[in-house]
Amino acid sequence: AQKVTQAQTEISVVEKEDVTLDCVYETRDTTYYLFWYKQPPSGELVFLIRRNSFDEQNEISGRYSWNFQKSTSSFNFTITASQVVDSAVYFCALSEADQGAQKLVFGQGTRLTINP
Amino acid sequence: DGGITQSPKYLFRKEGQNVTLSCEQNLNHDAMYWYRQDPGQGLRLIYYSQIVNDFQKGDIAEGYSVSREKKESFPLTVTSAQKNPTAFYLCASSIPGELFFGEGSRLTVL
């Protein structure tokens, strides 16, 4: 069975600090997708990134970066120079590479608070 | 604008009543989903549909029902058989490799 673990329930940092959100996953599939979503207080889930299992290159997008390591089954997310607007709940998720349906398995989420 | 519309945003219901949550998408996506989120927890899949007139149970389907009569619409009924219906419900639709979410409906049972 697939499983996603986000061991950090809550993180609180001061603005401008760097912060890393951990994500560890379990799957027997050789082909799969990994996702990160942001959930601000308004509730909707905002898509941040998708990575397929064959692409282990790290990704950087502005202040956001992602480190995918198949050897440790981890897909960690780092925010550099954090800002108050980054405060949200962040979810890591995993899905099979099913062309019909994207059935995601979510971690429990990490609540990130950036203090001014 | 293209997107997923959920209504109502907030809903209160008495115990023993059925309630239907609406989800409409104009993204022309074949697949649609319903997830449930409880406080401090991740999302869990209730039902999903890959094509009109067909749907499958997710991990927590008991006490819920769905229909998919039109490609654009995937309503979720929370029945009186659902023992803990108070939750935040999120609808989604997808293309291969990407899932798009609506803004959610918060159901409170009084």
Short mmCIF file of C-alpha atoms in Angstrom, two decimals:
data_model
loop_
_atom_site.label_atom_id
_atom_site.label_comp_id
_atom_site.label_asym_id
_atom_site.label_seq_id
_atom_site.Cartn_x
_atom_site.Cartn_y
_atom_site.Cartn_z
CA ALA A 1 0.00 0.00 0.00
CA GLN A 2 1.09 3.53 -0.64
CA LYS A 3 1.85 5.83 2.28
CA VAL A 4 3.12 9.36 2.76
CA THR A 5 4.59 10.56 6.04
CA GLN A 6 5.11 14.18 6.99
CA ALA A 7 6.65 13.85 10.42
CA GLN A 8 6.63 17.59 11.15
CA THR A 9 3.15 18.52 12.34
CA GLU A 10 3.92 22.19 12.91
CA ILE A 11 6.88 24.44 12.18
CA SER A 12 7.28 28.02 13.29
CA VAL A 13 10.11 30.27 12.12
CA VAL A 14 10.91 33.93 11.93
CA GLU A 15 10.61 35.69 8.61
CA LYS A 16 13.65 35.41 6.32
CA GLU A 17 14.76 32.11 7.79
CA ASP A 18 15.08 29.09 5.52
CA VAL A 19 12.80 26.17 6.31
CA THR A 20 12.63 22.59 5.05
CA LEU A 21 9.50 20.46 5.09
CA ASP A 22 10.13 16.73 5.09
CA CYS A 23 8.22 14.11 3.14
CA VAL A 24 8.88 10.37 3.12
CA TYR A 25 6.87 7.99 0.99
CA GLU A 26 6.30 4.27 0.55
CA THR A 27 5.22 2.56 -2.65
CA ARG A 28 5.81 -0.70 -4.48
CA ASP A 29 5.28 0.94 -7.85
CA THR A 30 8.29 1.69 -10.00
CA THR A 31 6.45 4.49 -11.76
CA TYR A 32 4.70 7.11 -9.66
CA TYR A 33 4.20 10.84 -9.17
CA LEU A 34 4.98 13.01 -6.16
CA PHE A 35 3.27 16.31 -5.44
CA TRP A 36 3.39 19.25 -3.09
CA TYR A 37 0.31 21.37 -2.40
CA LYS A 38 -0.16 24.51 -0.32
CA GLN A 39 -3.38 25.09 1.63
CA PRO A 40 -3.78 28.70 2.78
CA PRO A 41 -6.37 29.61 5.43
CA SER A 42 -9.04 30.02 2.74
CA GLY A 43 -8.96 26.25 2.25
CA GLU A 44 -8.29 25.60 -1.40
CA LEU A 45 -5.31 23.46 -2.36
CA VAL A 46 -2.76 25.23 -4.52
CA PHE A 47 -0.58 23.04 -6.72
CA LEU A 48 3.15 23.67 -6.26
CA ILE A 49 5.00 20.89 -8.03
CA ARG A 50 4.75 17.43 -9.56
CA ARG A 51 7.71 15.12 -10.00
CA ASN A 52 7.67 11.72 -11.68
CA SER A 53 9.68 8.84 -10.34
CA PHE A 54 12.14 8.85 -13.23
CA ASP A 55 13.23 12.43 -12.73
CA GLU A 56 15.49 12.87 -9.73
CA GLN A 57 16.74 16.29 -10.67
CA ASN A 58 16.26 18.88 -7.99
CA GLU A 59 13.96 21.72 -8.90
CA ILE A 60 14.15 25.38 -8.00
CA SER A 61 11.38 27.90 -8.52
CA GLY A 62 12.12 31.27 -7.05
CA ARG A 63 12.40 30.85 -3.28
CA TYR A 64 11.11 27.27 -3.48
CA SER A 65 13.23 24.20 -4.07
CA TRP A 66 12.58 20.48 -3.97
CA ASN A 67 14.99 17.63 -3.27
CA PHE A 68 13.86 14.24 -4.57
CA GLN A 69 15.93 11.24 -3.47
CA LYS A 70 14.70 7.79 -4.46
CA SER A 71 17.40 6.13 -2.36
CA THR A 72 15.78 7.45 0.81
CA SER A 73 12.21 7.70 -0.59
CA SER A 74 12.11 11.37 0.27
CA PHE A 75 10.79 14.45 -1.47
CA ASN A 76 11.66 17.43 0.72
CA PHE A 77 10.59 21.02 0.16
CA THR A 78 12.68 24.04 1.12
CA ILE A 79 11.56 27.66 1.30
CA THR A 80 14.45 30.10 1.25
CA ALA A 81 14.12 33.51 2.91
CA SER A 82 10.63 32.73 4.16
CA GLN A 83 7.89 35.35 4.13
CA VAL A 84 4.71 35.76 6.16
CA VAL A 85 2.67 34.91 3.04
CA ASP A 86 4.24 31.46 3.07
CA SER A 87 2.23 30.63 6.19
CA ALA A 88 -0.06 27.73 5.29
CA VAL A 89 -0.49 24.00 5.60
CA TYR A 90 1.66 22.10 3.12
CA PHE A 91 0.81 18.64 1.87
CA CYS A 92 2.98 16.08 0.18
CA ALA A 93 1.16 13.48 -1.92
CA LEU A 94 1.84 10.38 -3.99
CA SER A 95 -0.04 8.82 -6.88
CA GLU A 96 0.31 5.85 -9.16
CA ALA A 97 1.08 6.56 -12.77
CA ASP A 98 -2.45 5.74 -13.86
CA GLN A 99 -3.35 7.51 -17.07
CA GLY A 100 -7.04 7.47 -16.22
CA ALA A 101 -7.29 8.60 -12.62
CA GLN A 102 -4.94 10.48 -10.33
CA LYS A 103 -5.76 8.95 -6.98
CA LEU A 104 -3.54 10.79 -4.57
CA VAL A 105 -2.45 9.56 -1.17
CA PHE A 106 -1.75 12.54 1.07
CA GLY A 107 0.47 13.02 4.07
CA GLN A 108 -1.03 14.57 7.17
CA GLY A 109 0.33 17.98 6.34
CA THR A 110 2.77 20.39 7.97
CA ARG A 111 1.42 23.64 9.34
CA LEU A 112 4.02 26.33 8.65
CA THR A 113 3.86 29.63 10.50
CA ILE A 114 6.15 32.46 9.49
CA ASN A 115 6.37 35.12 12.18
CA PRO A 116 7.25 38.72 11.30
CA ASP B 1 -12.34 31.50 -16.34
CA GLY B 2 -11.82 27.75 -16.26
CA GLY B 3 -12.00 26.00 -12.96
CA ILE B 4 -13.86 23.95 -10.41
CA THR B 5 -16.81 25.40 -8.54
CA GLN B 6 -18.07 23.92 -5.32
CA SER B 7 -21.25 24.96 -3.56
CA PRO B 8 -22.29 25.75 -0.97
CA LYS B 9 -19.13 26.95 0.72
CA TYR B 10 -20.64 26.48 4.18
CA LEU B 11 -23.46 24.12 5.07
CA PHE B 12 -25.16 23.22 8.31
CA ARG B 13 -27.36 20.20 8.70
CA LYS B 14 -29.22 18.43 11.43
CA GLU B 15 -28.41 14.88 12.32
CA GLY B 16 -30.31 12.37 10.23
CA GLN B 17 -30.59 14.58 7.16
CA ASN B 18 -29.04 13.90 3.81
CA VAL B 19 -27.19 16.75 2.14
CA THR B 20 -25.81 17.15 -1.37
CA LEU B 21 -22.63 19.05 -2.21
CA SER B 22 -22.28 20.39 -5.71
CA CYS B 23 -19.14 20.23 -7.86
CA GLU B 24 -18.98 21.63 -11.38
CA GLN B 25 -15.95 21.91 -13.67
CA ASN B 26 -15.49 23.59 -17.04
CA LEU B 27 -12.01 22.23 -17.66
CA ASN B 28 -13.28 19.40 -19.88
CA HIS B 29 -11.59 16.87 -17.60
CA ASP B 30 -12.76 13.28 -17.74
CA ALA B 31 -11.83 12.35 -14.16
CA MET B 32 -13.35 13.87 -11.03
CA TYR B 33 -12.88 13.15 -7.33
CA TRP B 34 -14.20 13.85 -3.86
CA TYR B 35 -11.85 14.09 -0.89
CA ARG B 36 -12.58 14.61 2.77
CA GLN B 37 -10.33 16.56 5.14
CA ASP B 38 -10.55 16.41 8.92
CA PRO B 39 -8.73 18.87 11.22
CA GLY B 40 -5.03 18.14 11.42
CA GLN B 41 -5.25 15.39 8.85
CA GLY B 42 -4.54 14.92 5.22
CA LEU B 43 -7.13 14.37 2.53
CA ARG B 44 -8.81 11.00 2.09
CA LEU B 45 -10.48 9.84 -1.11
CA ILE B 46 -14.23 9.24 -0.94
CA TYR B 47 -15.23 8.52 -4.55
CA TYR B 48 -13.84 9.11 -8.00
CA SER B 49 -15.14 8.93 -11.54
CA GLN B 50 -13.10 8.45 -14.68
CA ILE B 51 -15.97 8.78 -17.15
CA VAL B 52 -19.62 9.74 -17.32
CA ASN B 53 -22.01 7.21 -15.77
CA ASP B 54 -19.21 5.39 -14.00
CA PHE B 55 -17.62 5.88 -10.58
CA GLN B 56 -15.59 3.91 -8.04
CA LYS B 57 -15.32 3.88 -4.28
CA GLY B 58 -12.29 5.42 -2.65
CA ASP B 59 -10.91 4.66 0.79
CA ILE B 60 -13.82 6.02 2.85
CA ALA B 61 -16.97 5.65 0.71
CA GLU B 62 -19.30 4.38 3.45
CA GLY B 63 -22.13 6.80 4.11
CA TYR B 64 -21.64 8.70 0.86
CA SER B 65 -23.11 8.45 -2.63
CA VAL B 66 -22.28 10.11 -5.94
CA SER B 67 -23.56 10.38 -9.48
CA ARG B 68 -21.92 11.32 -12.78
CA GLU B 69 -24.66 12.06 -15.27
CA LYS B 70 -22.72 14.83 -17.00
CA LYS B 71 -19.02 15.28 -17.63
CA GLU B 72 -19.08 18.66 -15.91
CA SER B 73 -20.84 17.62 -12.72
CA PHE B 74 -20.03 15.24 -9.86
CA PRO B 75 -22.33 15.85 -6.86
CA LEU B 76 -21.68 14.18 -3.52
CA THR B 77 -24.49 13.19 -1.16
CA VAL B 78 -23.64 12.81 2.50
CA THR B 79 -26.25 10.44 3.83
CA SER B 80 -27.55 9.94 7.33
CA ALA B 81 -25.51 6.73 7.42
CA GLN B 82 -22.29 8.74 7.59
CA LYS B 83 -21.45 8.70 11.30
CA ASN B 84 -19.08 11.66 11.40
CA PRO B 85 -20.03 13.93 8.51
CA THR B 86 -18.61 17.18 9.90
CA ALA B 87 -15.60 17.88 7.72
CA PHE B 88 -14.17 19.92 4.87
CA TYR B 89 -14.96 18.42 1.47
CA LEU B 90 -12.84 19.04 -1.59
CA CYS B 91 -13.74 18.24 -5.16
CA ALA B 92 -11.09 17.82 -7.83
CA SER B 93 -10.68 17.01 -11.48
CA SER B 94 -7.64 15.82 -13.36
CA ILE B 95 -5.65 15.29 -16.46
CA PRO B 96 -2.86 12.69 -16.39
CA GLY B 97 -0.30 13.76 -13.82
CA GLU B 98 -2.13 16.79 -12.46
CA LEU B 99 -5.01 17.27 -10.05
CA PHE B 100 -6.95 20.55 -9.74
CA PHE B 101 -9.01 21.35 -6.66
CA GLY B 102 -12.08 23.43 -5.95
CA GLU B 103 -12.29 25.78 -2.98
CA GLY B 104 -14.05 23.29 -0.76
CA SER B 105 -17.31 22.97 1.15
CA ARG B 106 -17.38 22.96 4.93
CA LEU B 107 -20.16 20.80 6.34
CA THR B 108 -21.18 21.04 9.97
CA VAL B 109 -23.69 18.69 11.53
CA LEU B 110 -25.53 20.17 14.48
#
